[in-house]
mmCIF file of C-alpha atoms in Angstrom:
data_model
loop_
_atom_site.group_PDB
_atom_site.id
_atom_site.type_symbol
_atom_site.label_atom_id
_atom_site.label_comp_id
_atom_site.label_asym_id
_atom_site.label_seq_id
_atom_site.Cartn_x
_atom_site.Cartn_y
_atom_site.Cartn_z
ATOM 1 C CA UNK A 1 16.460 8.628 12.476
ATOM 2 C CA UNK A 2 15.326 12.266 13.167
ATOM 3 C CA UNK A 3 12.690 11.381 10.874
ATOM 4 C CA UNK A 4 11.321 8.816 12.680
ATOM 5 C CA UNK A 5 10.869 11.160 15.776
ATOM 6 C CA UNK A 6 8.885 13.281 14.221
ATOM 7 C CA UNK A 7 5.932 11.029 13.128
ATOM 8 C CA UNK A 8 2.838 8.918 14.536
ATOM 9 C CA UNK A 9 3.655 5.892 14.158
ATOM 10 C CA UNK A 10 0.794 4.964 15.939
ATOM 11 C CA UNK A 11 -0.913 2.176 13.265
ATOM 12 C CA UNK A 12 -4.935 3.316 12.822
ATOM 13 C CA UNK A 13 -7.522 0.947 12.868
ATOM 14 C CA UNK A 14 -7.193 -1.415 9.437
ATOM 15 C CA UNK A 15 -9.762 -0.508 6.514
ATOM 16 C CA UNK A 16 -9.326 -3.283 4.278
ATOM 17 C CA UNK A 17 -9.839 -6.618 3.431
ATOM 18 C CA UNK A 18 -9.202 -9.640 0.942
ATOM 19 C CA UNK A 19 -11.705 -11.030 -1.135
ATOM 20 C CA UNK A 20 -11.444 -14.366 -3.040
ATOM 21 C CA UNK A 21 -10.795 -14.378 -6.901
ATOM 22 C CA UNK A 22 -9.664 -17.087 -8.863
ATOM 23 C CA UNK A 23 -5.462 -17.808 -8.591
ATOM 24 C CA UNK A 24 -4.879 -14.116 -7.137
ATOM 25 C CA UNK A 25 -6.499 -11.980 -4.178
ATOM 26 C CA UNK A 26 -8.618 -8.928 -4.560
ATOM 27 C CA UNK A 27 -7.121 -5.992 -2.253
ATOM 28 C CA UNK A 28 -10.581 -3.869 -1.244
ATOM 29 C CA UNK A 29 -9.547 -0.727 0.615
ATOM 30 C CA UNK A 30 -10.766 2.369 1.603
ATOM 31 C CA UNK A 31 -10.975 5.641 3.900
ATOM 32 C CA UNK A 32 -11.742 8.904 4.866
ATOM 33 C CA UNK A 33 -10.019 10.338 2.394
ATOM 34 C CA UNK A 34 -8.393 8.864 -1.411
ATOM 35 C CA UNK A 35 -4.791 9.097 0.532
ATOM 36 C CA UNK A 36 -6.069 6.810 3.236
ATOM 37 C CA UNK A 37 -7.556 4.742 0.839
ATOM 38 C CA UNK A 38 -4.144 4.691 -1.279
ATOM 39 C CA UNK A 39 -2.337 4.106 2.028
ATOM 40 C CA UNK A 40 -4.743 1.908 2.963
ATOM 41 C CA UNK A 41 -4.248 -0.541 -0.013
ATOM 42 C CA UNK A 42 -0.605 -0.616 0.553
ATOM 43 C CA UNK A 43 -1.139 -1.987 4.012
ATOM 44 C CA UNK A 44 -3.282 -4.285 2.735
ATOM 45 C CA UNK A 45 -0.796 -5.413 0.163
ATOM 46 C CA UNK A 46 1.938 -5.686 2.984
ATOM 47 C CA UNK A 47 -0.480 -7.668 5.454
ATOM 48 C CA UNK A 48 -1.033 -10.233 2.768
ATOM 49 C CA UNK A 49 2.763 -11.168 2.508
ATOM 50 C CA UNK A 50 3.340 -11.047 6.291
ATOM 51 C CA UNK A 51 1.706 -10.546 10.022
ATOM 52 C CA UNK A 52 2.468 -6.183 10.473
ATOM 53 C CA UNK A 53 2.185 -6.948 14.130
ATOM 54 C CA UNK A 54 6.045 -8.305 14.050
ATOM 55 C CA UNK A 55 7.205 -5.538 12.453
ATOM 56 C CA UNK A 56 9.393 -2.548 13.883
ATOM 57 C CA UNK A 57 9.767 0.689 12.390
ATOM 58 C CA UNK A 58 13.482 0.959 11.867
ATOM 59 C CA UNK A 59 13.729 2.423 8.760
ATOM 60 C CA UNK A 60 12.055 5.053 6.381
ATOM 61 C CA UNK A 61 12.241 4.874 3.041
ATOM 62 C CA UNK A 62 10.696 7.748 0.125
ATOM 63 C CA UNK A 63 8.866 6.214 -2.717
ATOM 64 C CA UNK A 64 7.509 8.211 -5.964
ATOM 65 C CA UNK A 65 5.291 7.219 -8.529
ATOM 66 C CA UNK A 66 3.506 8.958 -11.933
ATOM 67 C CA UNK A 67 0.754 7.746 -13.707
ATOM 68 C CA UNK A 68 -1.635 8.741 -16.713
ATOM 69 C CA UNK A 69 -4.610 8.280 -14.934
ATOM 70 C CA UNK A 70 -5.570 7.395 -11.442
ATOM 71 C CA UNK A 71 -5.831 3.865 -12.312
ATOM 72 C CA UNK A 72 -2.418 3.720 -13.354
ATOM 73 C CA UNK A 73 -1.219 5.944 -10.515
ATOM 74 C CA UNK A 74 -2.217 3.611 -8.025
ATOM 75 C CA UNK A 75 -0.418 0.116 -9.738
ATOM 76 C CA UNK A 76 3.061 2.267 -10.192
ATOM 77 C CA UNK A 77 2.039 3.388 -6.268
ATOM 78 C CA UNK A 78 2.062 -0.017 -5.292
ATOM 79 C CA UNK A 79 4.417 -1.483 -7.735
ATOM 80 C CA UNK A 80 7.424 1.015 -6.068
ATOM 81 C CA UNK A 81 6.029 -0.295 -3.036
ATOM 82 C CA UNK A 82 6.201 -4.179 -3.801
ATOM 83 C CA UNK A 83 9.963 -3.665 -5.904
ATOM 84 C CA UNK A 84 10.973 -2.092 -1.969
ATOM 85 C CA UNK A 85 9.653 -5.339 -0.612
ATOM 86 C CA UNK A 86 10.766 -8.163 -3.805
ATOM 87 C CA UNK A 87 14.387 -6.172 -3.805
ATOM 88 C CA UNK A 88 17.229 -6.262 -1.200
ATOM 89 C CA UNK A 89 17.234 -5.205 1.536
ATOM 90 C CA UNK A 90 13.662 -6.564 1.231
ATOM 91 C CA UNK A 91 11.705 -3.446 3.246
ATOM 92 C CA UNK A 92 8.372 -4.644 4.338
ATOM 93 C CA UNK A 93 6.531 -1.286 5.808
ATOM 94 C CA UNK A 94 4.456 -1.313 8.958
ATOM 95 C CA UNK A 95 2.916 2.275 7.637
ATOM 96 C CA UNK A 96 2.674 4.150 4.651
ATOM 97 C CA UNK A 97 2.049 7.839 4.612
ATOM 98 C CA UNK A 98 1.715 9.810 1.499
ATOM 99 C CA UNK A 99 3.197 13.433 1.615
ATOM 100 C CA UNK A 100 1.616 14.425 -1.622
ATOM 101 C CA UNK A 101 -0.807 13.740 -3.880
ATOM 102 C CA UNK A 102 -1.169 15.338 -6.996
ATOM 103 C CA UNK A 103 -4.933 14.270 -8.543
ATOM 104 C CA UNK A 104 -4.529 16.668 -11.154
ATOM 105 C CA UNK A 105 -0.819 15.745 -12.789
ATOM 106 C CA UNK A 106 -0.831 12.426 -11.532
ATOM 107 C CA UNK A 107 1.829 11.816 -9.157
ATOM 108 C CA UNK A 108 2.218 10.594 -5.327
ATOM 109 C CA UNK A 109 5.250 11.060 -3.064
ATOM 110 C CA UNK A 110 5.312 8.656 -0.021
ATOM 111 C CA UNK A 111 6.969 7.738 2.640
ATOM 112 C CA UNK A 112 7.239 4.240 3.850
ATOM 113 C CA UNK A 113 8.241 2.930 7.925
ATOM 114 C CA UNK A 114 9.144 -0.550 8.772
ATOM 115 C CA UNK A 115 11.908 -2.514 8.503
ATOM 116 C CA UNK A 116 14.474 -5.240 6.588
ATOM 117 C CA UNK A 117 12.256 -8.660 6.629
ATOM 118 C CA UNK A 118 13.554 -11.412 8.153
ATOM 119 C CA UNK A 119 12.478 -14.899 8.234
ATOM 120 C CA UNK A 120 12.092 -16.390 11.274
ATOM 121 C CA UNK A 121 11.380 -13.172 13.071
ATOM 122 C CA UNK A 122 8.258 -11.677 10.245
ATOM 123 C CA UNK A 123 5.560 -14.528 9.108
ATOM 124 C CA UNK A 124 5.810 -15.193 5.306
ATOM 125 C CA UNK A 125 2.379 -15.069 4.086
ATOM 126 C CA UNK A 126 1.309 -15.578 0.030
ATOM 127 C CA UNK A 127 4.298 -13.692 -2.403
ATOM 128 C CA UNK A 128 2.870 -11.105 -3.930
ATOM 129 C CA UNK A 129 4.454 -11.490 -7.768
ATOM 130 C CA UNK A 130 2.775 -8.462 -9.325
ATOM 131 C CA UNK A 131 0.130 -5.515 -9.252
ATOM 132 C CA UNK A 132 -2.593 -6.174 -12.052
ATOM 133 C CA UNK A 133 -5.200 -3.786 -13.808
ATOM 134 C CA UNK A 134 -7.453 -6.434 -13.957
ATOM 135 C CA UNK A 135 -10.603 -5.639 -12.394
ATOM 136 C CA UNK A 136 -8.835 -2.500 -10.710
ATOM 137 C CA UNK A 137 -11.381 0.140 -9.740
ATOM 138 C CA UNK A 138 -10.869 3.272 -7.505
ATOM 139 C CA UNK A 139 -14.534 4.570 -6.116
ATOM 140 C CA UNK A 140 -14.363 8.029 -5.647
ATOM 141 C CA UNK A 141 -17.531 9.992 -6.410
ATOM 142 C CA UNK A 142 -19.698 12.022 -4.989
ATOM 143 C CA UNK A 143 -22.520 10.012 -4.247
ATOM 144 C CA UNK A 144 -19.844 7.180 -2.410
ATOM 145 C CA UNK A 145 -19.997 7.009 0.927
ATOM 146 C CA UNK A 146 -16.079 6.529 1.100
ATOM 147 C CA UNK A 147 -13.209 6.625 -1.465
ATOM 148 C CA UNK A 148 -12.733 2.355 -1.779
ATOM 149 C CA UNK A 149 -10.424 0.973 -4.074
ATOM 150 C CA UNK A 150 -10.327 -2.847 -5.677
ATOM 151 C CA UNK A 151 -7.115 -4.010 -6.673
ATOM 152 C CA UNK A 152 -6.099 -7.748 -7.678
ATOM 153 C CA UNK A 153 -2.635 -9.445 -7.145
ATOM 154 C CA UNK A 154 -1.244 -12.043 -8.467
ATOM 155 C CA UNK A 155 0.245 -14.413 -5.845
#
């Protein structure tokens, strides 16, 4: 718990959204920065399966993930994310912070706060059954005005 002491936990303003596609939902995310935007599309991912507002930072749990690409980097990102939630004790985070980011070799360490889900006490919204490349882009350039990032789930 000394970790937990340490850290604003103080949630920032949401920058995401869902848009409608076919059978699945289309994660749209972004931020100041591509780590907010990452972070950003985890939240996004969470607040789809339930209402963040119920949930208590009780626990903190350290996530890793390697890619080839960016692309790839982000679905193993939120697939280690989404195995923490689909596997017990079923950890649905209320905030995601990423402690590194490595653009270059491909690899994000991050560390995830919230707590064991519970039904009756956390909302269940749609099940998120799996990450997909379909459609997946990550918006990073200079002439952007923000890093955004599309992602589709299947539900």
């Amino acid at each position: 718990m000394d970790e937990l002491a340490s850290v604003d936990l103080e949630i920032p303003l949401a920058k995401y959204e869902y848009l409608d596609h076919t059978a699945d939902v289309q994660l749209h995310a972004w931020g100041d920065t591509m780590d907010e935007a990452f972070e950003q599309c985890a939240m996004a991912m969470f607040g789809y399966m339930t209402d963040l507002e119920r949930v208590q930072v009780t626990q903190v749990h350290h996530i890793e993930a390697e890619g080839d690409d960016m692309e790839s980097l982000l679905f193993h990102f939120l697939d280690e994310l989404l195995f923490m939630f689909s596997a017990e004790p079923y950890i649905v985070a209320k905030k995601v912070k990423i402690t590194e980011f490595d653009r270059e070799g491909f690899k994000i360490k991050a560390t995830a706060y919230g707590e064991e889900f519970t039904i009756g006490k956390h909302t269940q919204g749609a099940e998120v059954k799996a990450i997909t490349y379909s459609a997946m882009q990550i918006n990073d350039r200079p002439r952007v005005e923000r890093p955004e990032i599309f992602v589709i789930v299947d539900i």
